[in-house]
Amino acid sequence: MNAVSQTGPSIRFRGRSFMAMTLVADGPLEGWLADFDVWLQRSPGFFTGRIVVLDFADTAQSKADVERWIGELATRGVRLVGIEGVRPSLVDATMPPVLRGGRDATLVVTDNVTDSATTPAEPRKPAEPVNMLVERRIRSGQSIVCLEGDVTIIGSVGAGAEIIAGGSIHVYGTLAGRAIAGATFGARAQIFCTKLEAELLAVDGIYRTAEDIDDAFRGKAVRVSTADETLRIAAL
């Protein structure tokens, strides 16, 4: 009798990276949530479909602390794919996994480290902007994030692509995706593009979707800013 070998179904694994937004639990829960709720009122739906990680920054003291943070965010529609900055002993199988090795979108390292034990602390100065220049087309599904300054794109931003900047966004080409400015520097930020076809525009948490953008600005060079808690679009 001839032996017959049967091959089971083939399962393929691929390594793939995704851009995640990280929320930092850098204060008491009640005060942090109060600020977060104000932000959500101005930008409802901002976290819908986003990959979100919560960084406890070593502030969680108990498993109950971790559970409460996760639960409060879940009630606000923020579902976490992972957590950072927490002892593994405070996490169980019902919680998002503890992540390791994450990197900020942009990183600034200074070499003028001082000994805090011997050097008096100086008032903290505002961080200097660190701007990003991208000289290529941003395709659907891609994200460009620079929370420390402006983002300048020399090329188009395709539908389904996303640009997030701490400061302003400059697009020298068609802006067909999502542009979110002022994530760090607030209302000082603006958005500029040479051809507007955007799915979403946002500055300092105030946004408009494609349905809310006047057709008169479609295909035009525009400037987007905020005034009196309103997103303003003006032709250039």
mmCIF file of C-alpha atoms in Angstrom:
data_model
loop_
_atom_site.group_PDB
_atom_site.id
_atom_site.type_symbol
_atom_site.label_atom_id
_atom_site.label_comp_id
_atom_site.label_asym_id
_atom_site.label_seq_id
_atom_site.Cartn_x
_atom_site.Cartn_y
_atom_site.Cartn_z
ATOM 1 C CA MET A 1 0.000 0.000 0.000
ATOM 2 C CA ASN A 2 1.317 3.363 -0.937
ATOM 3 C CA ALA A 3 1.567 5.847 1.883
ATOM 4 C CA VAL A 4 -0.417 9.021 1.327
ATOM 5 C CA SER A 5 0.833 12.177 2.981
ATOM 6 C CA GLN A 6 -1.582 14.921 3.761
ATOM 7 C CA THR A 7 -0.519 18.490 4.220
ATOM 8 C CA GLY A 8 -2.440 20.649 6.660
ATOM 9 C CA PRO A 9 -3.492 24.191 5.963
ATOM 10 C CA SER A 10 -0.647 26.648 5.536
ATOM 11 C CA ILE A 11 -0.515 29.425 8.092
ATOM 12 C CA ARG A 12 1.620 32.447 7.266
ATOM 13 C CA PHE A 13 3.007 34.965 9.728
ATOM 14 C CA ARG A 14 4.229 38.401 8.774
ATOM 15 C CA GLY A 15 5.970 41.046 10.797
ATOM 16 C CA ARG A 16 4.196 44.351 10.390
ATOM 17 C CA SER A 17 4.453 47.666 12.220
ATOM 18 C CA PHE A 18 1.624 50.116 12.925
ATOM 19 C CA MET A 19 1.646 53.679 14.204
ATOM 20 C CA ALA A 20 0.048 53.993 17.656
ATOM 21 C CA MET A 21 -1.108 57.020 19.584
ATOM 22 C CA THR A 22 0.160 56.980 23.175
ATOM 23 C CA LEU A 23 -1.771 58.551 26.043
ATOM 24 C CA VAL A 24 0.382 59.352 29.070
ATOM 25 C CA ALA A 25 -1.189 58.893 32.503
ATOM 26 C CA ASP A 26 0.876 61.694 34.021
ATOM 27 C CA GLY A 27 -1.420 62.862 36.808
ATOM 28 C CA PRO A 28 -4.178 61.855 39.222
ATOM 29 C CA LEU A 29 -6.984 60.061 37.389
ATOM 30 C CA GLU A 30 -9.792 62.493 38.255
ATOM 31 C CA GLY A 31 -7.949 65.595 37.067
ATOM 32 C CA TRP A 32 -6.586 63.834 33.992
ATOM 33 C CA LEU A 33 -10.056 62.620 33.003
ATOM 34 C CA ALA A 34 -11.528 66.092 33.456
ATOM 35 C CA ASP A 35 -9.039 67.517 30.957
ATOM 36 C CA PHE A 36 -9.507 64.529 28.647
ATOM 37 C CA ASP A 37 -13.301 64.941 28.645
ATOM 38 C CA VAL A 38 -12.973 68.593 27.649
ATOM 39 C CA TRP A 39 -10.711 67.557 24.779
ATOM 40 C CA LEU A 40 -13.125 64.820 23.668
ATOM 41 C CA GLN A 41 -16.018 67.274 23.598
ATOM 42 C CA ARG A 42 -14.090 69.328 21.064
ATOM 43 C CA SER A 43 -12.951 66.300 19.061
ATOM 44 C CA PRO A 44 -15.588 63.546 19.334
ATOM 45 C CA GLY A 45 -14.689 60.425 17.419
ATOM 46 C CA PHE A 46 -10.995 61.323 17.281
ATOM 47 C CA PHE A 47 -9.963 57.932 18.697
ATOM 48 C CA THR A 48 -12.392 55.894 16.605
ATOM 49 C CA GLY A 49 -10.448 53.198 14.789
ATOM 50 C CA ARG A 50 -7.122 54.365 16.190
ATOM 51 C CA ILE A 51 -4.419 52.190 17.707
ATOM 52 C CA VAL A 52 -4.007 53.526 21.250
ATOM 53 C CA VAL A 53 -1.479 52.672 23.975
ATOM 54 C CA LEU A 54 -1.635 53.903 27.584
ATOM 55 C CA ASP A 55 1.674 54.804 29.245
ATOM 56 C CA PHE A 56 1.341 54.756 33.036
ATOM 57 C CA ALA A 57 4.807 56.326 33.432
ATOM 58 C CA ASP A 58 5.280 54.207 36.598
ATOM 59 C CA THR A 59 2.386 55.975 38.362
ATOM 60 C CA ALA A 60 0.135 52.919 38.876
ATOM 61 C CA GLN A 61 0.470 51.590 42.420
ATOM 62 C CA SER A 62 -1.974 48.682 42.300
ATOM 63 C CA LYS A 63 -3.894 46.420 39.972
ATOM 64 C CA ALA A 64 -7.034 48.373 40.870
ATOM 65 C CA ASP A 65 -5.377 51.548 39.558
ATOM 66 C CA VAL A 66 -4.655 49.873 36.222
ATOM 67 C CA GLU A 67 -8.179 48.454 35.956
ATOM 68 C CA ARG A 68 -9.765 51.809 36.705
ATOM 69 C CA TRP A 69 -7.738 53.679 34.067
ATOM 70 C CA ILE A 70 -8.552 51.038 31.436
ATOM 71 C CA GLY A 71 -12.234 51.022 32.379
ATOM 72 C CA GLU A 72 -12.611 54.814 32.349
ATOM 73 C CA LEU A 73 -11.032 55.041 28.904
ATOM 74 C CA ALA A 74 -13.221 52.199 27.605
ATOM 75 C CA THR A 75 -16.375 54.076 28.662
ATOM 76 C CA ARG A 76 -15.127 56.978 26.537
ATOM 77 C CA GLY A 77 -14.682 54.813 23.461
ATOM 78 C CA VAL A 78 -10.897 54.453 23.790
ATOM 79 C CA ARG A 79 -9.908 50.809 23.487
ATOM 80 C CA LEU A 80 -6.288 50.062 24.259
ATOM 81 C CA VAL A 81 -4.106 47.614 22.358
ATOM 82 C CA GLY A 82 -1.367 47.766 24.972
ATOM 83 C CA ILE A 83 0.008 49.476 28.068
ATOM 84 C CA GLU A 84 3.445 50.701 29.067
ATOM 85 C CA GLY A 85 5.198 51.944 32.188
ATOM 86 C CA VAL A 86 3.597 49.469 34.589
ATOM 87 C CA ARG A 87 4.910 46.504 36.565
ATOM 88 C CA PRO A 88 3.902 43.173 34.966
ATOM 89 C CA SER A 89 2.682 41.968 38.383
ATOM 90 C CA LEU A 90 -0.171 44.521 38.175
ATOM 91 C CA VAL A 91 -1.456 43.133 34.866
ATOM 92 C CA ASP A 92 -3.514 39.992 34.240
ATOM 93 C CA ALA A 93 -4.770 38.173 31.145
ATOM 94 C CA THR A 94 -7.956 40.254 30.947
ATOM 95 C CA MET A 95 -5.978 43.463 30.364
ATOM 96 C CA PRO A 96 -4.127 44.723 27.287
ATOM 97 C CA PRO A 97 -0.571 43.350 27.115
ATOM 98 C CA VAL A 98 2.438 45.183 28.502
ATOM 99 C CA LEU A 99 4.487 46.499 25.578
ATOM 100 C CA ARG A 100 8.228 46.981 25.405
ATOM 101 C CA GLY A 101 10.506 48.803 23.005
ATOM 102 C CA GLY A 102 8.151 51.480 21.706
ATOM 103 C CA ARG A 103 9.710 54.582 20.164
ATOM 104 C CA ASP A 104 8.417 58.132 19.901
ATOM 105 C CA ALA A 105 7.686 59.418 16.418
ATOM 106 C CA THR A 106 10.517 61.906 16.818
ATOM 107 C CA LEU A 107 13.232 61.903 19.470
ATOM 108 C CA VAL A 108 15.504 64.640 20.738
ATOM 109 C CA VAL A 109 18.477 63.681 22.910
ATOM 110 C CA THR A 110 20.558 66.310 24.685
ATOM 111 C CA ASP A 111 23.994 65.643 26.119
ATOM 112 C CA ASN A 112 24.070 68.401 28.754
ATOM 113 C CA VAL A 113 22.959 66.134 31.595
ATOM 114 C CA THR A 114 23.396 67.588 35.099
ATOM 115 C CA ASP A 115 23.375 66.045 38.532
ATOM 116 C CA SER A 116 20.018 66.941 40.068
ATOM 117 C CA ALA A 117 21.359 66.229 43.540
ATOM 118 C CA THR A 118 23.929 69.019 43.333
ATOM 119 C CA THR A 119 22.483 71.410 40.760
ATOM 120 C CA PRO A 120 19.501 73.592 41.707
ATOM 121 C CA ALA A 121 16.475 72.971 39.528
ATOM 122 C CA GLU A 122 15.786 75.699 36.980
ATOM 123 C CA PRO A 123 12.342 76.683 35.720
ATOM 124 C CA ARG A 124 11.341 74.474 32.838
ATOM 125 C CA LYS A 125 11.612 76.225 29.501
ATOM 126 C CA PRO A 126 9.231 75.501 26.628
ATOM 127 C CA ALA A 127 10.616 72.896 24.265
ATOM 128 C CA GLU A 128 12.009 74.211 21.010
ATOM 129 C CA PRO A 129 10.081 72.967 17.982
ATOM 130 C CA VAL A 130 11.639 70.090 16.059
ATOM 131 C CA ASN A 131 10.272 70.257 12.533
ATOM 132 C CA MET A 132 9.916 67.403 10.041
ATOM 133 C CA LEU A 133 10.387 67.621 6.279
ATOM 134 C CA VAL A 134 9.076 64.789 4.094
ATOM 135 C CA GLU A 135 9.913 64.901 0.393
ATOM 136 C CA ARG A 136 7.649 62.219 -0.992
ATOM 137 C CA ARG A 137 4.024 61.303 -1.541
ATOM 138 C CA ILE A 138 2.189 60.014 1.535
ATOM 139 C CA ARG A 139 0.105 57.057 0.438
ATOM 140 C CA SER A 140 -3.188 55.696 1.747
ATOM 141 C CA GLY A 141 -2.792 54.010 5.128
ATOM 142 C CA GLN A 142 0.458 55.792 5.977
ATOM 143 C CA SER A 143 0.815 58.120 8.982
ATOM 144 C CA ILE A 144 3.313 60.903 9.548
ATOM 145 C CA VAL A 145 3.541 62.030 13.181
ATOM 146 C CA CYS A 146 5.710 64.801 14.646
ATOM 147 C CA LEU A 147 4.402 66.043 17.981
ATOM 148 C CA GLU A 148 7.413 68.289 18.615
ATOM 149 C CA GLY A 149 6.923 70.763 15.763
ATOM 150 C CA ASP A 150 5.718 71.411 12.211
ATOM 151 C CA VAL A 151 5.376 68.898 9.397
ATOM 152 C CA THR A 152 6.132 69.943 5.809
ATOM 153 C CA ILE A 153 5.192 67.586 2.989
ATOM 154 C CA ILE A 154 6.635 68.216 -0.459
ATOM 155 C CA GLY A 155 4.243 65.990 -2.355
ATOM 156 C CA SER A 156 0.638 64.921 -2.087
ATOM 157 C CA VAL A 157 -1.169 63.296 0.845
ATOM 158 C CA GLY A 158 -3.392 60.523 -0.449
ATOM 159 C CA ALA A 159 -6.900 59.652 0.704
ATOM 160 C CA GLY A 160 -6.644 57.438 3.786
ATOM 161 C CA ALA A 161 -3.283 58.912 4.799
ATOM 162 C CA GLU A 162 -2.825 60.950 7.971
ATOM 163 C CA ILE A 163 -0.563 63.787 9.095
ATOM 164 C CA ILE A 164 -0.398 64.679 12.811
ATOM 165 C CA ALA A 165 1.722 67.626 13.934
ATOM 166 C CA GLY A 166 2.374 69.292 17.247
ATOM 167 C CA GLY A 167 2.605 72.551 15.301
ATOM 168 C CA SER A 168 1.552 73.510 11.783
ATOM 169 C CA ILE A 169 1.187 71.378 8.659
ATOM 170 C CA HIS A 170 2.381 72.518 5.225
ATOM 171 C CA VAL A 171 1.480 70.420 2.168
ATOM 172 C CA TYR A 172 2.980 71.450 -1.154
ATOM 173 C CA GLY A 173 0.626 69.297 -3.183
ATOM 174 C CA THR A 174 -2.855 67.803 -2.896
ATOM 175 C CA LEU A 175 -4.120 67.192 0.637
ATOM 176 C CA ALA A 176 -6.657 64.365 0.272
ATOM 177 C CA GLY A 177 -6.202 62.609 3.632
ATOM 178 C CA ARG A 178 -6.480 63.750 7.257
ATOM 179 C CA ALA A 179 -4.472 66.702 8.600
ATOM 180 C CA ILE A 180 -4.395 67.210 12.387
ATOM 181 C CA ALA A 181 -2.349 70.202 13.554
ATOM 182 C CA GLY A 182 -1.776 71.824 16.939
ATOM 183 C CA ALA A 183 -1.598 68.560 18.905
ATOM 184 C CA THR A 184 1.087 70.135 21.121
ATOM 185 C CA PHE A 185 1.186 73.876 20.406
ATOM 186 C CA GLY A 186 -2.569 74.400 20.207
ATOM 187 C CA ALA A 187 -4.264 77.298 18.464
ATOM 188 C CA ARG A 188 -0.954 78.772 17.261
ATOM 189 C CA ALA A 189 -0.859 76.030 14.641
ATOM 190 C CA GLN A 190 -2.263 76.270 11.132
ATOM 191 C CA ILE A 191 -2.652 74.084 8.043
ATOM 192 C CA PHE A 192 -1.556 75.170 4.566
ATOM 193 C CA CYS A 193 -1.964 73.236 1.324
ATOM 194 C CA THR A 194 -1.841 74.010 -2.376
ATOM 195 C CA LYS A 195 -4.868 71.860 -3.276
ATOM 196 C CA LEU A 196 -7.558 70.967 -0.742
ATOM 197 C CA GLU A 197 -9.333 67.605 -1.055
ATOM 198 C CA ALA A 198 -9.152 66.650 2.628
ATOM 199 C CA GLU A 199 -11.155 63.996 4.457
ATOM 200 C CA LEU A 200 -10.623 65.792 7.768
ATOM 201 C CA LEU A 201 -9.001 69.037 8.951
ATOM 202 C CA ALA A 202 -8.261 69.721 12.617
ATOM 203 C CA VAL A 203 -6.400 72.423 14.525
ATOM 204 C CA ASP A 204 -6.155 72.392 18.335
ATOM 205 C CA GLY A 205 -8.833 69.702 18.544
ATOM 206 C CA ILE A 206 -11.371 71.658 16.470
ATOM 207 C CA TYR A 207 -12.143 69.813 13.273
ATOM 208 C CA ARG A 208 -14.218 69.561 10.125
ATOM 209 C CA THR A 209 -14.877 66.452 8.087
ATOM 210 C CA ALA A 210 -15.184 66.397 4.310
ATOM 211 C CA GLU A 211 -18.951 66.876 4.541
ATOM 212 C CA ASP A 212 -18.484 70.111 6.493
ATOM 213 C CA ILE A 213 -15.938 71.707 4.143
ATOM 214 C CA ASP A 214 -17.401 74.264 1.750
ATOM 215 C CA ASP A 215 -17.176 73.109 -1.867
ATOM 216 C CA ALA A 216 -15.877 76.563 -2.768
ATOM 217 C CA PHE A 217 -12.528 75.593 -1.220
ATOM 218 C CA ARG A 218 -12.228 72.234 -2.958
ATOM 219 C CA GLY A 219 -9.235 72.065 -5.271
ATOM 220 C CA LYS A 220 -7.975 75.439 -4.027
ATOM 221 C CA ALA A 221 -4.906 76.559 -2.097
ATOM 222 C CA VAL A 222 -6.071 77.271 1.443
ATOM 223 C CA ARG A 223 -5.036 78.277 4.925
ATOM 224 C CA VAL A 224 -6.764 76.676 7.925
ATOM 225 C CA SER A 225 -6.675 78.277 11.382
ATOM 226 C CA THR A 226 -8.800 78.698 14.501
ATOM 227 C CA ALA A 227 -10.511 81.734 15.995
ATOM 228 C CA ASP A 228 -13.188 81.927 18.688
ATOM 229 C CA GLU A 229 -13.300 78.131 18.994
ATOM 230 C CA THR A 230 -14.108 77.845 15.272
ATOM 231 C CA LEU A 231 -12.121 76.293 12.447
ATOM 232 C CA ARG A 232 -11.580 78.891 9.713
ATOM 233 C CA ILE A 233 -10.710 78.068 6.096
ATOM 234 C CA ALA A 234 -9.510 80.835 3.776
ATOM 235 C CA ALA A 235 -8.331 80.753 0.179
ATOM 236 C CA LEU A 236 -4.717 81.734 -0.479
#
